[in-house]
């Protein structure tokens, strides 16, 4: 009998402890809010990080404990999309809340801006930073800009109080003739002579890219500490893991996945530092942090490019691997934690953030972003049920509900097939077939008709912006 009571007591303790652990896992960390009012907004935007590159999205050998924790404390979106599958238009979509076809930040002549490009984001666009500034936010841009490197197009002329970063991709301003693979694991920084800017001033060239991820994180942490009394917006756009890959010495060799994994693990470490700073400063319960990427992985660089996981193809294409990316939202005590399978887009960050700030989304133009806050806070069905997939200025595909129709398919960077126009669009059910393997147009003509109508409606009020990418010096 004594033994029985002993085992019964031990079992009760065990059950109690496990329950307690579960509660601790799901409860947000304790913080003291020092300031009420509109929330701080932090957007962490990676370059070419794929859908399958994080532990929490299933990568088996890249270890991302900070992002995994962020996802478990917040909401992890599994159908989260960018506005275009390459850098410049994708960034324009995020910061304007609009398909880049409207702002002119996409082109059939040049997929992105280059160091000899003449133009940038038109002044008439209202960036997220400009909209938040209207509501009294302090704003900073840290990292890759890629919306025009000439002074008038830089962040400080687009609503940001300050800027620290490389104004375009880290592989531009290439110097000399060399094969990437000859030196891939140890690239001299001078081979990519990119500038590092403070506001509009060049402060370093070539930018020391081995420490760039670390320095971007340090800038963000510093900014949080210095601006905790007022609402702030930090747009932290990492230059990495875009190729060429660079990492700080302390992360080199840290991952089983090789250099690419080292880079992701350094980014993950930085996310951990940012979130713990917000907690330490008592700001966590008044800050929305979003982590996402600008497009899918650059797969032509083999194991130096990332992974789109179970999604098809990668960067540059309108297959899912090019456009669907990780999307993690974190706001302890406010966001209803869980996995969100509804659709969302980086354009929705624009509208959601402006509404949370108590601002007005511009009404004199079409804004494609939707307010996701109800879904974030109460797990309500996402307001987004469709997405148009542009490549340059052409519509290649569209998704409505579970179904996606491809009107044109084309590979990128010599991979994934030649350009093909499909008179009967290719149709996939993305909920049962996220890898786009089983074409079902014959059995579901009615879904194609619905998607045709969606596109016709989209085109009805479409005003195509002047191509800002085509002209070069
Ligand atoms: Mg990119």
XYZ file of C-alpha atoms and ligand atoms in Angstrom:
474
model
C 0.000 0.000 0.000
C 2.844 2.345 0.976
C 4.441 1.658 -2.400
C 1.176 2.363 -4.174
C 0.809 5.748 -2.445
C 4.439 6.537 -3.266
C 3.981 5.793 -6.996
C 0.667 7.656 -7.066
C 2.319 10.757 -5.541
C 5.271 10.557 -7.939
C 2.893 10.232 -10.926
C 0.876 13.241 -9.793
C 4.062 15.315 -9.482
C 5.110 14.212 -12.949
C 1.756 15.126 -14.511
C 1.761 18.478 -12.701
C 5.282 19.269 -13.875
C 4.527 18.345 -17.497
C 1.428 20.530 -17.455
C 3.438 23.339 -15.945
C 6.048 22.971 -18.698
C 3.321 23.112 -21.348
C 1.926 26.262 -19.757
C 5.397 27.796 -19.672
C 5.931 26.877 -23.299
C 2.767 28.536 -24.499
C 2.708 31.539 -22.203
C 4.548 34.585 -23.484
C 7.628 35.602 -21.537
C 6.959 38.019 -18.724
C 7.722 41.613 -19.476
C 6.825 44.973 -18.090
C 5.562 47.431 -20.638
C 7.018 50.861 -20.104
C 5.041 52.623 -22.818
C 1.518 52.185 -24.119
C 0.088 53.560 -27.355
C 0.830 52.429 -30.877
C 3.161 49.432 -31.151
C 6.707 49.488 -32.395
C 7.075 47.735 -35.721
C 10.152 45.680 -36.575
C 10.371 44.002 -39.979
C 13.289 41.618 -40.492
C 13.583 40.894 -44.193
C 16.144 38.384 -45.484
C 17.501 38.170 -49.006
C 16.885 34.892 -50.876
C 16.112 32.862 -47.769
C 13.927 29.960 -48.899
C 10.754 28.453 -47.508
C 12.654 25.397 -46.287
C 15.669 27.068 -44.689
C 14.605 27.323 -41.041
C 14.343 24.636 -38.389
C 10.742 25.582 -37.737
C 9.926 25.137 -41.455
C 11.519 21.696 -41.486
C 15.201 22.106 -42.315
C 17.038 19.105 -40.832
C 20.558 20.532 -40.511
C 20.202 24.317 -40.125
C 19.620 25.014 -36.439
C 17.519 28.106 -35.736
C 16.464 28.012 -32.071
C 15.626 31.720 -31.914
C 13.359 31.708 -34.949
C 11.817 28.418 -33.816
C 11.008 30.025 -30.461
C 9.731 33.180 -32.170
C 7.407 30.963 -34.235
C 6.156 29.028 -31.211
C 5.507 32.202 -29.216
C 3.941 33.927 -32.220
C 2.245 32.882 -35.460
C 3.960 30.892 -38.164
C 2.338 31.381 -41.563
C 2.640 28.540 -44.048
C 1.048 30.324 -47.037
C 2.912 33.618 -46.897
C 3.903 35.312 -50.156
C 6.090 38.029 -51.574
C 4.938 40.488 -54.231
C 7.564 39.338 -56.772
C 10.214 36.626 -56.985
C 13.252 38.918 -57.248
C 14.722 41.635 -55.020
C 13.745 45.092 -56.290
C 10.062 44.510 -57.057
C 9.626 42.417 -53.918
C 10.981 45.248 -51.759
C 8.761 47.772 -53.519
C 5.736 45.559 -52.774
C 6.564 45.349 -49.068
C 7.193 49.062 -48.610
C 4.268 50.332 -50.702
C 1.690 47.605 -50.025
C 1.115 47.425 -53.773
C 1.910 45.073 -56.602
C 5.043 46.570 -58.164
C 3.285 46.818 -61.545
C 1.460 49.840 -60.070
C 4.585 51.717 -58.936
C 6.610 50.819 -62.031
C 9.131 48.932 -59.902
C 9.100 45.866 -62.151
C 10.156 45.509 -65.742
C 10.418 43.105 -68.647
C 13.719 44.751 -69.601
C 15.599 44.536 -66.308
C 14.459 42.343 -63.460
C 16.085 44.463 -60.730
C 17.974 47.746 -60.310
C 21.730 47.763 -60.925
C 24.555 50.128 -59.880
C 24.189 51.875 -63.259
C 20.399 52.225 -63.020
C 19.112 55.760 -63.240
C 15.820 55.518 -61.378
C 14.292 54.223 -58.190
C 11.065 54.192 -56.219
C 8.884 57.066 -57.498
C 8.419 59.901 -55.054
C 4.659 59.613 -55.443
C 4.663 56.269 -53.654
C 3.829 56.409 -49.947
C 6.203 54.069 -48.167
C 5.405 52.324 -44.920
C 8.030 54.529 -43.264
C 6.330 57.685 -44.572
C 2.925 56.498 -43.376
C 4.274 55.630 -39.908
C 6.171 58.918 -39.674
C 2.833 60.679 -40.105
C 1.798 58.990 -36.871
C 4.882 60.166 -35.003
C 7.086 57.120 -35.445
C 10.861 57.222 -35.445
C 12.039 55.243 -38.441
C 15.260 53.589 -39.487
C 16.328 51.413 -42.380
C 19.210 49.027 -41.769
C 20.554 46.819 -44.544
C 19.818 46.272 -48.209
C 17.710 48.917 -49.915
C 17.630 48.149 -53.638
C 14.977 50.719 -54.505
C 17.392 53.196 -56.105
C 20.904 54.092 -54.954
C 20.927 57.713 -56.116
C 20.480 60.200 -53.299
C 16.873 61.110 -54.078
C 15.804 57.465 -53.962
C 17.618 56.425 -50.784
C 15.773 55.557 -47.529
C 16.337 59.004 -46.024
C 14.255 60.420 -48.877
C 11.585 57.765 -48.407
C 10.430 58.298 -44.848
C 13.373 56.901 -42.901
C 15.142 59.170 -40.397
C 18.359 57.238 -40.862
C 19.953 54.561 -43.012
C 22.883 52.209 -42.519
C 23.488 49.630 -45.198
C 24.470 48.456 -48.653
C 22.113 50.127 -51.135
C 21.752 47.090 -53.443
C 22.678 43.408 -53.761
C 25.920 42.242 -52.202
C 27.130 40.660 -55.479
C 27.053 43.902 -57.463
C 30.027 46.125 -58.341
C 31.918 42.961 -59.177
C 35.630 43.634 -59.756
C 37.821 41.468 -61.948
C 37.280 38.175 -63.660
C 36.927 35.160 -61.420
C 34.785 32.114 -61.077
C 32.531 32.168 -58.046
C 33.233 28.540 -57.229
C 37.026 28.970 -57.293
C 36.872 30.979 -54.105
C 33.317 30.388 -52.884
C 34.227 29.504 -49.303
C 36.620 32.397 -48.827
C 35.796 35.279 -51.139
C 37.958 38.428 -50.903
C 35.546 41.277 -50.108
C 37.195 43.497 -52.721
C 35.794 41.252 -55.472
C 32.396 42.748 -54.740
C 33.139 46.425 -54.329
C 29.809 47.402 -52.766
C 29.516 50.604 -50.720
C 28.271 50.843 -47.154
C 26.255 54.000 -46.561
C 25.401 55.986 -43.467
C 22.305 57.932 -44.544
C 23.474 59.126 -47.993
C 27.208 59.137 -47.262
C 29.588 56.362 -48.268
C 31.517 55.272 -45.161
C 33.189 52.063 -46.326
C 34.069 50.486 -49.663
C 34.231 47.617 -50.222
C 31.867 46.932 -47.388
C 33.348 44.380 -44.994
C 30.727 41.735 -45.609
C 32.039 39.142 -43.153
C 30.704 41.275 -40.308
C 27.754 42.866 -42.084
C 25.048 40.639 -40.563
C 26.475 41.181 -37.096
C 26.727 44.945 -37.591
C 23.162 45.189 -38.859
C 21.964 43.365 -35.751
C 24.033 45.623 -33.488
C 22.539 48.706 -35.159
C 19.019 47.380 -34.571
C 19.734 46.580 -30.917
C 21.272 50.023 -30.400
C 18.273 51.682 -32.061
C 15.818 49.870 -29.781
C 17.715 50.978 -26.682
C 17.990 54.580 -27.828
C 14.396 55.026 -28.979
C 12.360 53.164 -26.389
C 10.381 56.222 -25.288
C 8.660 56.732 -28.643
C 7.092 54.362 -31.173
C 9.631 53.210 -33.734
C 9.784 51.367 -37.024
C 12.880 49.336 -37.796
C 13.201 47.920 -41.296
C 16.112 45.490 -41.018
C 16.788 44.076 -44.471
C 19.713 41.660 -44.287
C 21.935 41.480 -47.379
C 22.371 37.774 -46.747
C 21.924 34.875 -47.469
C 22.143 36.331 -51.014
C 25.277 35.088 -52.739
C 28.258 35.674 -52.197
C 28.026 34.197 -48.711
C 29.880 35.816 -45.832
C 29.745 35.117 -42.131
C 31.556 36.282 -38.990
C 34.466 34.084 -37.857
C 32.514 32.872 -34.810
C 29.818 31.359 -37.038
C 32.092 29.854 -39.692
C 31.749 26.092 -39.503
C 28.919 26.316 -36.965
C 26.380 24.490 -39.124
C 26.224 21.004 -40.591
C 24.693 22.640 -43.675
C 27.985 24.323 -44.637
C 28.570 28.026 -45.223
C 24.935 28.684 -46.174
C 23.833 27.187 -42.850
C 26.431 29.260 -40.985
C 24.943 32.410 -42.521
C 21.392 31.475 -41.517
C 22.506 30.579 -38.007
C 24.141 34.000 -37.651
C 20.916 35.665 -38.778
C 19.008 33.492 -36.289
C 21.387 34.538 -33.532
C 20.723 38.187 -34.435
C 16.969 37.641 -34.242
C 17.501 36.221 -30.748
C 19.436 39.335 -29.740
C 16.737 41.655 -31.064
C 13.919 39.793 -29.321
C 15.785 39.580 -26.028
C 16.604 43.311 -26.203
C 12.891 44.035 -26.657
C 12.157 41.880 -23.608
C 14.908 43.406 -21.483
C 13.817 46.934 -22.365
C 10.217 46.137 -21.450
C 9.030 46.669 -25.025
C 8.110 43.132 -26.072
C 4.427 43.504 -25.256
C 4.200 46.626 -27.357
C 6.160 45.528 -30.412
C 5.161 43.608 -33.513
C 8.118 41.786 -35.055
C 7.799 40.164 -38.474
C 10.427 37.881 -39.973
C 10.296 37.027 -43.672
C 12.267 36.933 -46.923
C 12.191 38.831 -50.231
C 11.972 35.771 -52.513
C 12.816 32.097 -52.745
C 16.280 30.545 -52.806
C 18.840 31.130 -55.562
C 19.075 27.518 -56.547
C 21.483 27.843 -59.457
C 24.191 28.282 -56.810
C 23.678 24.676 -55.719
C 24.547 24.174 -52.059
C 25.381 27.885 -51.690
C 21.761 28.691 -52.407
C 18.949 27.888 -50.003
C 16.070 25.456 -50.073
C 12.432 25.919 -50.951
C 11.640 22.760 -48.976
C 8.755 20.878 -50.530
C 7.887 23.767 -52.828
C 8.711 23.732 -56.525
C 11.634 25.729 -58.017
C 13.032 28.933 -56.492
C 13.968 32.601 -56.916
C 13.043 34.221 -60.196
C 10.104 31.918 -60.945
C 6.392 32.058 -60.256
C 6.361 28.485 -58.991
C 5.678 28.340 -55.264
C 9.386 28.084 -54.370
C 9.981 31.517 -55.876
C 7.148 33.351 -54.154
C 6.216 31.550 -50.925
C 8.502 32.328 -48.003
C 8.633 31.918 -44.227
C 6.426 34.445 -42.435
C 6.657 34.675 -38.646
C 4.752 37.252 -36.575
C 5.653 37.858 -32.905
C 4.027 40.059 -30.315
C 3.906 38.432 -26.858
C 0.567 38.722 -25.104
C -1.156 40.019 -28.236
C -0.732 37.498 -31.025
C -2.657 34.269 -30.723
C 0.170 31.706 -30.984
C -0.092 28.934 -33.534
C 0.351 27.909 -37.140
C -1.655 29.950 -39.626
C -2.468 28.170 -42.892
C -4.426 31.051 -44.430
C -2.835 33.214 -47.114
C -0.833 36.326 -46.347
C 1.537 38.591 -48.241
C 4.363 41.000 -47.492
C 2.036 43.670 -48.932
C -0.274 42.961 -45.983
C 2.480 43.989 -43.561
C 2.054 47.522 -44.954
C -1.671 47.763 -44.289
C -1.537 45.882 -40.977
C 1.245 48.088 -39.597
C -0.439 51.344 -40.651
C -3.739 50.286 -39.063
C -1.995 49.236 -35.837
C -0.310 52.629 -35.755
C -3.725 54.287 -35.994
C -2.924 55.621 -39.443
C -4.840 55.777 -42.681
C -3.992 53.575 -45.622
C -3.763 55.865 -48.685
C -7.183 56.126 -50.323
C -6.143 57.970 -53.496
C -4.640 54.820 -55.040
C -5.117 51.091 -55.031
C -3.374 49.408 -52.117
C -3.211 45.635 -52.388
C -2.234 44.970 -48.762
C -4.889 43.702 -46.370
C -5.171 44.094 -42.614
C -4.153 40.793 -40.998
C -4.559 41.911 -37.386
C -7.767 39.978 -36.679
C -6.111 36.809 -37.888
C -3.014 37.551 -35.845
C -4.879 38.379 -32.665
C -7.813 35.979 -32.732
C -6.932 33.393 -35.348
C -9.854 34.572 -37.507
C -9.784 33.421 -41.133
C -7.247 35.432 -43.114
C -8.838 38.169 -45.238
C -6.554 37.210 -48.131
C -7.914 34.596 -50.506
C -5.942 35.351 -53.650
C -2.604 36.394 -55.094
C -1.489 37.463 -58.558
C 1.957 36.160 -59.547
C 3.768 38.655 -61.765
C 7.044 38.099 -63.520
C 8.261 41.495 -64.693
C 5.137 43.197 -66.020
C 3.304 40.035 -67.037
C 0.876 37.924 -65.096
C 2.221 34.386 -65.083
C -0.114 32.799 -62.538
C -2.822 33.476 -59.989
C -4.087 31.733 -56.877
C -7.652 31.807 -55.604
C -8.346 29.795 -52.477
C -6.640 26.439 -52.799
C -6.245 26.581 -56.578
C -3.443 28.109 -58.608
C -3.461 28.502 -62.381
C -0.270 29.007 -64.383
C -0.815 30.862 -67.672
C 2.887 31.123 -68.422
C 5.727 29.158 -66.855
C 9.401 29.881 -67.163
C 12.517 28.840 -65.323
C 15.151 31.159 -63.983
C 18.925 31.197 -64.148
C 18.990 28.331 -66.642
C 16.871 26.053 -64.451
C 13.281 24.811 -64.310
C 12.431 24.949 -68.019
C 11.979 27.342 -70.939
C 9.191 29.869 -71.315
C 5.888 28.199 -72.127
C 2.505 29.803 -72.672
C -0.357 27.537 -71.617
C -3.552 27.991 -73.588
C -5.253 25.866 -71.009
C -3.600 26.979 -67.812
C -1.848 24.437 -65.628
C -3.921 23.994 -62.493
C -2.807 22.771 -59.070
C -4.562 22.385 -55.745
C -1.943 23.876 -53.422
C -3.496 22.569 -50.233
C -3.222 18.921 -51.252
C -0.321 19.415 -53.654
C 1.987 22.195 -52.394
C 4.778 20.883 -54.631
C 2.740 21.552 -57.805
C 3.277 18.025 -59.112
C -0.223 16.894 -60.124
C -1.853 18.964 -62.848
C -5.660 18.869 -62.619
C -7.059 21.393 -65.127
C -9.151 18.824 -66.986
C -11.178 17.887 -63.931
C -11.551 21.452 -62.566
C -12.425 23.801 -65.419
C -14.723 25.727 -63.064
C -11.725 26.745 -60.937
C -9.946 28.106 -64.016
C -13.044 30.136 -64.870
C -13.033 31.656 -61.370
C -9.350 32.521 -61.612
C -9.860 34.040 -65.079
C -12.508 36.304 -63.538
C -10.156 37.238 -60.698
C -7.518 38.335 -63.213
C -10.053 40.199 -65.366
C -11.184 42.147 -62.281
C -7.588 42.877 -61.310
C -6.877 44.242 -64.786
C -10.009 46.401 -64.903
C -8.628 49.131 -62.676
C -4.935 48.495 -63.274
C -2.824 51.511 -64.157
C 0.643 50.327 -65.123
C 3.343 52.511 -63.576
C 6.158 53.891 -65.720
C 8.954 51.321 -65.913
C 11.563 52.536 -63.388
C 13.979 49.637 -63.866
C 14.749 49.746 -67.576
C 16.900 52.872 -67.863
C 20.619 52.661 -67.163
C 23.543 55.030 -67.548
Mg 16.385 38.481 -53.076
